[in-house]
mmCIF file of C-alpha atoms in Angstrom:
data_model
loop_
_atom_site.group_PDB
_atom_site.id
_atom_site.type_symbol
_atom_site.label_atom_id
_atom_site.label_comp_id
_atom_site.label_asym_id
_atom_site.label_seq_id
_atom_site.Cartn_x
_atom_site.Cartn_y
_atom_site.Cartn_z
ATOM 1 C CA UNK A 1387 0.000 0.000 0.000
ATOM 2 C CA UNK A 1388 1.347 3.769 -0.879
ATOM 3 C CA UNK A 1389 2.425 5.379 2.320
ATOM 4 C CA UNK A 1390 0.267 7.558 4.386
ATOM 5 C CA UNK A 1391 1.448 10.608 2.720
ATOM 6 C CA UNK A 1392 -0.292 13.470 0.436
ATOM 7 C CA UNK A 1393 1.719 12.152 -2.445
ATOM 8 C CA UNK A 1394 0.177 8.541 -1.288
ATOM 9 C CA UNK A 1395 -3.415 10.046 -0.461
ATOM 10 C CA UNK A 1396 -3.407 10.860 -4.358
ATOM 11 C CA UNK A 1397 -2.212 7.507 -5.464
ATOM 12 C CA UNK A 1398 -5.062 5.928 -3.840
ATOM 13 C CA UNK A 1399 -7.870 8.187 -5.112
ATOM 14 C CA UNK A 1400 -6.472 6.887 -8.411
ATOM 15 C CA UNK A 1401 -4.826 10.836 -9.122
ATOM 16 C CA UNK A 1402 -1.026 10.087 -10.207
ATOM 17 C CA UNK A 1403 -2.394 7.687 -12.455
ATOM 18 C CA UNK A 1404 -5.702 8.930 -13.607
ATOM 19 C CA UNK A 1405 -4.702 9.404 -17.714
ATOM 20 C CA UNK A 1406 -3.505 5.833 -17.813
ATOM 21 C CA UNK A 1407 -5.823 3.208 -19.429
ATOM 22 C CA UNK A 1408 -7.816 0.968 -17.528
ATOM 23 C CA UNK A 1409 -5.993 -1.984 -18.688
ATOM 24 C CA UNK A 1410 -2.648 -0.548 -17.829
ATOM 25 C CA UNK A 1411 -4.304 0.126 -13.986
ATOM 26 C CA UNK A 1412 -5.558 3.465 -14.497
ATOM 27 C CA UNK A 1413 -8.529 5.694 -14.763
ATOM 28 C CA UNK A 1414 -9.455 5.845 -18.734
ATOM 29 C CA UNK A 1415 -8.925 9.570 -18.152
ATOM 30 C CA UNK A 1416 -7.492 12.345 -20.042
ATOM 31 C CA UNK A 1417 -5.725 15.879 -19.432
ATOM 32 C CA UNK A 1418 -8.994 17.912 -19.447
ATOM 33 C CA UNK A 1419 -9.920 15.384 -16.507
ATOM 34 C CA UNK A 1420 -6.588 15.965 -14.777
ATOM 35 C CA UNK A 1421 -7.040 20.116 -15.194
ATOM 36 C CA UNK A 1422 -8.917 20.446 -11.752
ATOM 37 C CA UNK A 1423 -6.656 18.411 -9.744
ATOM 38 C CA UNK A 1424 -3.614 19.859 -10.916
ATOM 39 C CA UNK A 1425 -5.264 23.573 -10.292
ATOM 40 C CA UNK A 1426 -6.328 22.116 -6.291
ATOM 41 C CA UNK A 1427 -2.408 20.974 -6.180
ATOM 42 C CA UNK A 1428 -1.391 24.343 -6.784
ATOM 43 C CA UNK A 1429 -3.685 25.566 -4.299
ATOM 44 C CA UNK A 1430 -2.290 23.720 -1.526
ATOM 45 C CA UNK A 1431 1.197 24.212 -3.033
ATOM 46 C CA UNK A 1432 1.779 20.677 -2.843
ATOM 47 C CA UNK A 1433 5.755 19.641 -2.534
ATOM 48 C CA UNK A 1434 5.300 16.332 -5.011
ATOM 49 C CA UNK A 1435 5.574 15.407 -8.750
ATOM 50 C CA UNK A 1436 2.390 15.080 -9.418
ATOM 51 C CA UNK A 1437 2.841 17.438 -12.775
ATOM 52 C CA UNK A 1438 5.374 14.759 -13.456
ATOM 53 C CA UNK A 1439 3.305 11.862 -13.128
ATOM 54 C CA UNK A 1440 0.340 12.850 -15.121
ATOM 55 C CA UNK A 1441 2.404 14.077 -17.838
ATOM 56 C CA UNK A 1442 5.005 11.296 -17.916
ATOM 57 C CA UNK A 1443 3.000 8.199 -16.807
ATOM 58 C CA UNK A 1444 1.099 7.018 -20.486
ATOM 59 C CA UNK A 1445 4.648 7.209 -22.576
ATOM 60 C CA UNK A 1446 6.016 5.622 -19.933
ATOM 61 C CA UNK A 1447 2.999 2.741 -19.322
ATOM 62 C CA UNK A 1448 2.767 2.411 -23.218
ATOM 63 C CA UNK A 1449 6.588 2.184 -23.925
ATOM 64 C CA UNK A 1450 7.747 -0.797 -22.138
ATOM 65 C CA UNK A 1451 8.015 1.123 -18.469
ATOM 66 C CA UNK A 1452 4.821 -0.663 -17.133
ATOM 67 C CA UNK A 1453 6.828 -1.878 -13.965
ATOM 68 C CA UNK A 1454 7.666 1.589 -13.096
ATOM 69 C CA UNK A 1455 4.142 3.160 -13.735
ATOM 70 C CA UNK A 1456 2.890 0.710 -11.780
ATOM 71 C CA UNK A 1457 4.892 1.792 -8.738
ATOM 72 C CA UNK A 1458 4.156 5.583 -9.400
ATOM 73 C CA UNK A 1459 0.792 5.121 -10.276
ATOM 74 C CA UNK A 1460 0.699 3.564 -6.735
ATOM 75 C CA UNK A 1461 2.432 6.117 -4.838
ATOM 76 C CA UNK A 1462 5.492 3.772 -4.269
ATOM 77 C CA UNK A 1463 7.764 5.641 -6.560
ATOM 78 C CA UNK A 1464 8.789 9.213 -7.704
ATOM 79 C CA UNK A 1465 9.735 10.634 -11.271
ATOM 80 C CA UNK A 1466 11.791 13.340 -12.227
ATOM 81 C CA UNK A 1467 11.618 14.372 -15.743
ATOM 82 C CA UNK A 1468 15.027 15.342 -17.961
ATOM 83 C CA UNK A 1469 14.496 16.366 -21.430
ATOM 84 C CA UNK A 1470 17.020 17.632 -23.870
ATOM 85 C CA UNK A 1471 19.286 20.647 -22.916
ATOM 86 C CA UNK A 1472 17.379 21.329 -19.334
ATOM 87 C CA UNK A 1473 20.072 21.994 -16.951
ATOM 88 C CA UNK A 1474 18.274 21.056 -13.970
ATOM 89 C CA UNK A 1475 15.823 18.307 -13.070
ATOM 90 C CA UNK A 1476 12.964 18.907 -10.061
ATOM 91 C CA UNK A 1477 12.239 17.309 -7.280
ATOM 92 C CA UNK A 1478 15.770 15.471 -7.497
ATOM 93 C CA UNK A 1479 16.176 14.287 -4.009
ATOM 94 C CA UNK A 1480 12.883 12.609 -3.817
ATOM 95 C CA UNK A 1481 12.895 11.125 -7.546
ATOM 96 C CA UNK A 1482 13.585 7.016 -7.496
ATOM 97 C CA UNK A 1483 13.767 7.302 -11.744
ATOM 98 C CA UNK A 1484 14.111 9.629 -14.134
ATOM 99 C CA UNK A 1485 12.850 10.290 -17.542
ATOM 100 C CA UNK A 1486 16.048 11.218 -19.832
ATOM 101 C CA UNK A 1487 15.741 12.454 -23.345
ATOM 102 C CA UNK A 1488 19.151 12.824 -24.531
ATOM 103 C CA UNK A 1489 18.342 14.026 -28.254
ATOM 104 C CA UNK A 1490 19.060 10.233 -29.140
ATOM 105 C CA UNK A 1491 16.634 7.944 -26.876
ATOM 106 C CA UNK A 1492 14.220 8.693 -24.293
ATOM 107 C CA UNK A 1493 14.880 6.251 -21.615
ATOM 108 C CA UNK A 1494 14.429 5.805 -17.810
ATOM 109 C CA UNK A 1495 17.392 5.918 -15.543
ATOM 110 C CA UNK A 1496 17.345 4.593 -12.092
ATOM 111 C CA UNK A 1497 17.888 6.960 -9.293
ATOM 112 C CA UNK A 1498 21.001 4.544 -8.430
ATOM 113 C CA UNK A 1499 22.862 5.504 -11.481
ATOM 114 C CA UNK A 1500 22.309 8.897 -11.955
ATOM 115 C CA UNK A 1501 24.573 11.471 -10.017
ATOM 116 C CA UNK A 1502 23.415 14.292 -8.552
ATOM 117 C CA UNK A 1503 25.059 17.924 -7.969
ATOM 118 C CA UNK A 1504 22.442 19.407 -5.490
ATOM 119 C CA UNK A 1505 21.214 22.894 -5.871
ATOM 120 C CA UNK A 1506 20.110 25.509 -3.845
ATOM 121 C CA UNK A 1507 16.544 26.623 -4.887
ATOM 122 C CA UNK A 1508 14.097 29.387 -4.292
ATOM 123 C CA UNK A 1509 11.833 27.162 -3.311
ATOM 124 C CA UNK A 1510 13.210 24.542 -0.552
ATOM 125 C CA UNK A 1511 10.273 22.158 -0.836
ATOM 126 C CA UNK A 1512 11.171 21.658 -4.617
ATOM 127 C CA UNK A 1513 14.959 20.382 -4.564
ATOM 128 C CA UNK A 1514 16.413 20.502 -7.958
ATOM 129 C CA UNK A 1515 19.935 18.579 -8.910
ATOM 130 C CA UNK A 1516 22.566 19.642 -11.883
ATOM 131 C CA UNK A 1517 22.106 15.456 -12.679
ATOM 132 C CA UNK A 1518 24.567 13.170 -15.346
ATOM 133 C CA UNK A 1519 23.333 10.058 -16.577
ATOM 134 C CA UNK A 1520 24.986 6.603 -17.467
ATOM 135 C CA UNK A 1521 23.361 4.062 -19.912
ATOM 136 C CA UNK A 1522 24.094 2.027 -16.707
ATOM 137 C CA UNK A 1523 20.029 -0.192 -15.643
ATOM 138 C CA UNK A 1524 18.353 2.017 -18.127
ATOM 139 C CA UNK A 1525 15.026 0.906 -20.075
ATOM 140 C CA UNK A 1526 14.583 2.167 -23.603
ATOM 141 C CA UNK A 1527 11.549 3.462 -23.758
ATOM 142 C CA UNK A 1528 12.162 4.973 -27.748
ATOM 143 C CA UNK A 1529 14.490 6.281 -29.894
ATOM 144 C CA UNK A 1530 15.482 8.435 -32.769
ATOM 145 C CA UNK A 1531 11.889 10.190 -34.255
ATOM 146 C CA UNK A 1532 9.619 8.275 -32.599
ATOM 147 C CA UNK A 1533 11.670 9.109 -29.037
ATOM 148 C CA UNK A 1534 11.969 12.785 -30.338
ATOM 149 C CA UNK A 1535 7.867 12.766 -30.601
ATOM 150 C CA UNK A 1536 7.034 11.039 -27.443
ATOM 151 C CA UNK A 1537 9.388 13.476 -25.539
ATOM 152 C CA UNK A 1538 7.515 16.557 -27.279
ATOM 153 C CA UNK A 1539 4.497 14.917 -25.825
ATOM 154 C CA UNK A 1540 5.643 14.606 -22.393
ATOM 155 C CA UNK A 1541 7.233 18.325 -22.903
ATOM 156 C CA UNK A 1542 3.907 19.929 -23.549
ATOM 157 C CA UNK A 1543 2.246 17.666 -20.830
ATOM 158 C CA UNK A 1544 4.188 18.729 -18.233
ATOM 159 C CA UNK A 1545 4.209 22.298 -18.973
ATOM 160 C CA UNK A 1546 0.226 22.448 -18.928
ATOM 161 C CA UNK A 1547 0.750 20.973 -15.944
ATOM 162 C CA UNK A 1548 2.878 23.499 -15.140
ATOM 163 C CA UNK A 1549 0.215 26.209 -16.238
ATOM 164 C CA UNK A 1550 -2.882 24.166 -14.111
ATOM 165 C CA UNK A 1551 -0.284 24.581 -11.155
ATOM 166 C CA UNK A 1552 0.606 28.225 -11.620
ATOM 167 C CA UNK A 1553 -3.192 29.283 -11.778
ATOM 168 C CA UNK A 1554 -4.149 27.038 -8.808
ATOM 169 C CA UNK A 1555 -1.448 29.219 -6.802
ATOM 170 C CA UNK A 1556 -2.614 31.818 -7.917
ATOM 171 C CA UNK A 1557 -5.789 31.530 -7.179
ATOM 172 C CA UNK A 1558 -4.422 30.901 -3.065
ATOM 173 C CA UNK A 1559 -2.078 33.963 -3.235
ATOM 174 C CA UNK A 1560 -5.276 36.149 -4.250
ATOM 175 C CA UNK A 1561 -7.272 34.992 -1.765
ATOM 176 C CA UNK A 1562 -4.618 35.285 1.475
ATOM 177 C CA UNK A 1563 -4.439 38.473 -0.363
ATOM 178 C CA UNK A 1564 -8.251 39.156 -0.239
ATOM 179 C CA UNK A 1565 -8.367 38.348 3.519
ATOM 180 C CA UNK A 1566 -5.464 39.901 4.747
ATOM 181 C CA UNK A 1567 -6.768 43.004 3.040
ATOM 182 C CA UNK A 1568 -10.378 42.334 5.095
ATOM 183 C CA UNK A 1569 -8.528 41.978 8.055
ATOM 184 C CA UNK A 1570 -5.753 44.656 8.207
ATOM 185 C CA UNK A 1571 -7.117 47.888 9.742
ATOM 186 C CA UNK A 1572 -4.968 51.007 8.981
ATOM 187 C CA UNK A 1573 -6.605 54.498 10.266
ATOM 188 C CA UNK A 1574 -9.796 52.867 11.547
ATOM 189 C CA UNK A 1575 -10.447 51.237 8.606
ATOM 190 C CA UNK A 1576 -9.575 47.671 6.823
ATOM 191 C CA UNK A 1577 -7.029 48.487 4.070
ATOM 192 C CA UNK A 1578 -9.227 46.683 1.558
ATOM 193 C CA UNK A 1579 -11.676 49.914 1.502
ATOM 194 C CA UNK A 1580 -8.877 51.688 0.052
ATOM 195 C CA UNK A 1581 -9.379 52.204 -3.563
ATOM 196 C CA UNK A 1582 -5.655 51.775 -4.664
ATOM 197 C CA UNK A 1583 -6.088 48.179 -2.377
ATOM 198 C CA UNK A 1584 -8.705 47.338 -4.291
ATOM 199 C CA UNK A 1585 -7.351 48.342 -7.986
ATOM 200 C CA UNK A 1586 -4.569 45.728 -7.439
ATOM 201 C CA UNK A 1587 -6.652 43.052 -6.358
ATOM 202 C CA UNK A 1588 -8.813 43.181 -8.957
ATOM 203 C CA UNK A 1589 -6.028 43.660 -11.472
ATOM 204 C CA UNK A 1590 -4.653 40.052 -10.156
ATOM 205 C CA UNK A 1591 -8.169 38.758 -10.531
ATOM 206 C CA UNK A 1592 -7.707 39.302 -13.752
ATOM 207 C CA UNK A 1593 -4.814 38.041 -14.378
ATOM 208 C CA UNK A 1594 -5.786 34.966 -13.586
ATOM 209 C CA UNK A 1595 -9.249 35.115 -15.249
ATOM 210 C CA UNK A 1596 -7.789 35.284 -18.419
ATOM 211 C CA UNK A 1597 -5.202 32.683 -17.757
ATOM 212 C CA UNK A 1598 -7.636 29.930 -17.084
ATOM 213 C CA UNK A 1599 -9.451 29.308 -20.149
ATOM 214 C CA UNK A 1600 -6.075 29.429 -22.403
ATOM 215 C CA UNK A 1601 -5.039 26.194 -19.922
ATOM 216 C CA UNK A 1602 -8.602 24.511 -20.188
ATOM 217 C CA UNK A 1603 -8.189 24.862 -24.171
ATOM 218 C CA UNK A 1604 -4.413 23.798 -23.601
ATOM 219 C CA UNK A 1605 -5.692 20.874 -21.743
ATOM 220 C CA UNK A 1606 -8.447 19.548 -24.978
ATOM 221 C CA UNK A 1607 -5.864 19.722 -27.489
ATOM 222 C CA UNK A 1608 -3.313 17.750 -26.105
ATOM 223 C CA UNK A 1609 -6.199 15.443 -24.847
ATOM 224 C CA UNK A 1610 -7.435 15.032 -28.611
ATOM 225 C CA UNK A 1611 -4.210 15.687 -30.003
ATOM 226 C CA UNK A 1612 -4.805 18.903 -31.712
ATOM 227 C CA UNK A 1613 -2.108 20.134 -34.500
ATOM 228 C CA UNK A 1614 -1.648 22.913 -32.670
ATOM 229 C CA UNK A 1615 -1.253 21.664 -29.520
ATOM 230 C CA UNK A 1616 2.262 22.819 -28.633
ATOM 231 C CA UNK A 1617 1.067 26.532 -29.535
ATOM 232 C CA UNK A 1618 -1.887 26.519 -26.978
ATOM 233 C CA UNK A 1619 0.564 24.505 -24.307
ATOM 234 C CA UNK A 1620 2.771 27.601 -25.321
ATOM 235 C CA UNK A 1621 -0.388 30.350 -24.989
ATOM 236 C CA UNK A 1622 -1.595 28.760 -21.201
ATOM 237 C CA UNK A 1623 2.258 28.059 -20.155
ATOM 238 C CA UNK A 1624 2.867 31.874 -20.770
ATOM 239 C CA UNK A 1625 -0.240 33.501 -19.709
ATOM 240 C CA UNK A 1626 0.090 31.043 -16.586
ATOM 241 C CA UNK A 1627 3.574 31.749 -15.779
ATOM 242 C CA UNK A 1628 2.720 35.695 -15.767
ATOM 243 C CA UNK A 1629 -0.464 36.284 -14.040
ATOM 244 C CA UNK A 1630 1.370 33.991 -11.176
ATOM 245 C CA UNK A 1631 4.124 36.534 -10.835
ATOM 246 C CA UNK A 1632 2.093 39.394 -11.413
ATOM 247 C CA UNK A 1633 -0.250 37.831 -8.527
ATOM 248 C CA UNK A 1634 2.613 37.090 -6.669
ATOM 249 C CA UNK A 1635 4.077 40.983 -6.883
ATOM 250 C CA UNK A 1636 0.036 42.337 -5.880
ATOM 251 C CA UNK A 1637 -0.246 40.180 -2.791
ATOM 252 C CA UNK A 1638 2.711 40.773 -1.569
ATOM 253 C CA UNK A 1639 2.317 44.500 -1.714
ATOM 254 C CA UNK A 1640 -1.086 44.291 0.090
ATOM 255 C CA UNK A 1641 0.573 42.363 2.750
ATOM 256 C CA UNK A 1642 3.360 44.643 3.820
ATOM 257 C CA UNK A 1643 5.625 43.806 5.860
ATOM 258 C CA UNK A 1644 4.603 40.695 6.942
ATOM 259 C CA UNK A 1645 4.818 39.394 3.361
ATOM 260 C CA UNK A 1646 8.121 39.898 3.624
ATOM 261 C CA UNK A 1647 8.870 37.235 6.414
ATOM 262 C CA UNK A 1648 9.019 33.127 6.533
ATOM 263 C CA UNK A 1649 6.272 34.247 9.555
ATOM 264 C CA UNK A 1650 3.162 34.392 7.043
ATOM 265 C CA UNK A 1651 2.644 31.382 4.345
ATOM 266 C CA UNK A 1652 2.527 33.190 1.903
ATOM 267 C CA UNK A 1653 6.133 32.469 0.794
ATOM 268 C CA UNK A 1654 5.178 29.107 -0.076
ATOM 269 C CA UNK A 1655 3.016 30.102 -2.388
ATOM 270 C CA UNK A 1656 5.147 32.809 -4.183
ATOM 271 C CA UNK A 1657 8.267 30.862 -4.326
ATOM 272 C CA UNK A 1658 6.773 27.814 -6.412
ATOM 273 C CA UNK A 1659 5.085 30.137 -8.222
ATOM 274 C CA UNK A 1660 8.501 31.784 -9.131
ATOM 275 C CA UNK A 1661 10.603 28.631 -9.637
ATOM 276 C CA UNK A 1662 6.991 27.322 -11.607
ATOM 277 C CA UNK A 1663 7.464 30.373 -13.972
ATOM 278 C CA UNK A 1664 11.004 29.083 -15.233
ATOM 279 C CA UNK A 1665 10.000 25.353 -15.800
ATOM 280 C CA UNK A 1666 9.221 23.426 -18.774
ATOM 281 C CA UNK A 1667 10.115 26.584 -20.802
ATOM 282 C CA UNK A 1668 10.505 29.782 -19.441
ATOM 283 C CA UNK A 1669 8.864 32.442 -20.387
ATOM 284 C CA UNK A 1670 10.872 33.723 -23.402
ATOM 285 C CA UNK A 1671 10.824 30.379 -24.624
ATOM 286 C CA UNK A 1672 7.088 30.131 -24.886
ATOM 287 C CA UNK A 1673 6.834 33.694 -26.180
ATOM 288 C CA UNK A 1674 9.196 32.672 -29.143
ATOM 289 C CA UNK A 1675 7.234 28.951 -29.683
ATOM 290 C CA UNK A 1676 4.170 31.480 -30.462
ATOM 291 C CA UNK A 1677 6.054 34.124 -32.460
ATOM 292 C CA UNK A 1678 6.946 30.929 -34.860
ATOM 293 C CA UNK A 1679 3.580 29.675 -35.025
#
């Protein structure tokens, strides 16, 4: 049985692997299914590779790696994802494989045989690893243009679930926001009857208005494999990655002070939210996949 852990909670409501089939031992589900729970594990700012497992687990289950998303699916295992010239792989310390795309083969490398050169990162729940990778107990899951595709695929899936993430924090950092604002009295008075208060909360609210539906589209056309489904990965990713540090930058200013300190949780929130922004493509990246399309 998966451990009695958040990560393990999810593996039992069927969550990590939710867009496998039912005959590989998952739900028959697809990304538009996964949206909302990827948004809710943004709101709680949850420190697990779920975006991973969603986005990585059909290749994976369909590509001779059933043993291993079996044990994910399950909650008994953690992926990492590697793909082509990233420089840094997530949630390093707590990954037991990793997903490599070298350019060559996509392939799965055991956490035994890949070493790690730790990093420091904004965010300390999120560990994140310089790695380098042996051929040493790896399992060929592809190669040459058919491992080029499938790691395009798991590219794009992870970064809308990147985008699902970023809104779902988004969404919590507007709301602490909201009721900080209700509860704060300056002069007599709860800040949030100031006007200028008020302007930048409702500038963040729509922020993240607009970012939704461009992830909810972004979600149906990698779900029914659009042609164009690296452009609207590309359109939510951006929009996403944006309104969450534009959010970020409002609800910290309503906060003061207090924002400013590991005292309030509201750090969580803004420091996924920033290392969020800058994975799976940062921004630039995104803005030039568009400009080409």
């Amino acid at each position: 049985k998966s451990p009695k852990t958040p990560y393990g909670t999810l593996a039992e409501a069927g969550v990590l692997g939710m867009t496998l089939t039912e005959e590989q031992g998952g739900l028959g589900l697809d990304e538009t299914d996964a949206a909302l729970p990827l948004e809710e594990a943004g709101y709680a700012a949850l420190p697990e590779p779920i975006v991973e497992a969603i986005a990585a687990l059909p290749v994976v289950a369909a590509h001779g790696g059933g043993a291993w998303a079996e044990k994910i699916a399950a909650g008994e295992a953690r992926l990492s994802i590697s793909i082509g010239d990233a420089r840094l792989v997530a949630f390093a310390e707590q990954a037991d494989v990793f997903l490599r795309y070298d350019g060559k083969k996509l392939y799965l490398a055991p956490r035994e045989e890949v070493a790690l050169e730790m990093q420091v990162s904004v965010d300390r729940t999120r560990s994140i690893a310089v790695p380098r990778f042996t051929d040493e107990g790896a399992t060929v899951l592809a190669e040459g243009a058919e491992a080029a595709e499938l790691a395009a695929l798991v590219f794009d899936r992870a970064a809308l679930g990147s985008a699902l993430f970023l809104n779902g924090l988004s969404r919590k950092m507007l709301e602490l926001a909201v009721e900080y604002a209700k509860d704060r009295v300056q002069f007599g008075r709860p800040i949030g009857s100031q006007q200028a208060v008020k302007h930048r909360l409702a500038d963040a609210l729509i922020a993240l208005e607009f970012a939704k539906p461009l992830a909810y589209r972004a979600a149906w056309s990698v779900a029914v494999a659009d042609p164009e489904r690296s452009l609207h990965v590309s359109l939510a990713k951006l929009r996403a990655s944006e309104a969450a540090r534009f959010v970020a930058k409002q609800s910290l200013q309503v906060h003061g002070a207090i924002g400013y300190t590991i005292e309030h949780d509201l750090h969580l929130w803004m420091k996924r939210a920033w290392a969020l922004a800058a994975a799976y493509g940062t921004e630039d990246f995104h803005r030039d996949r568009i400009g080409r399309a």
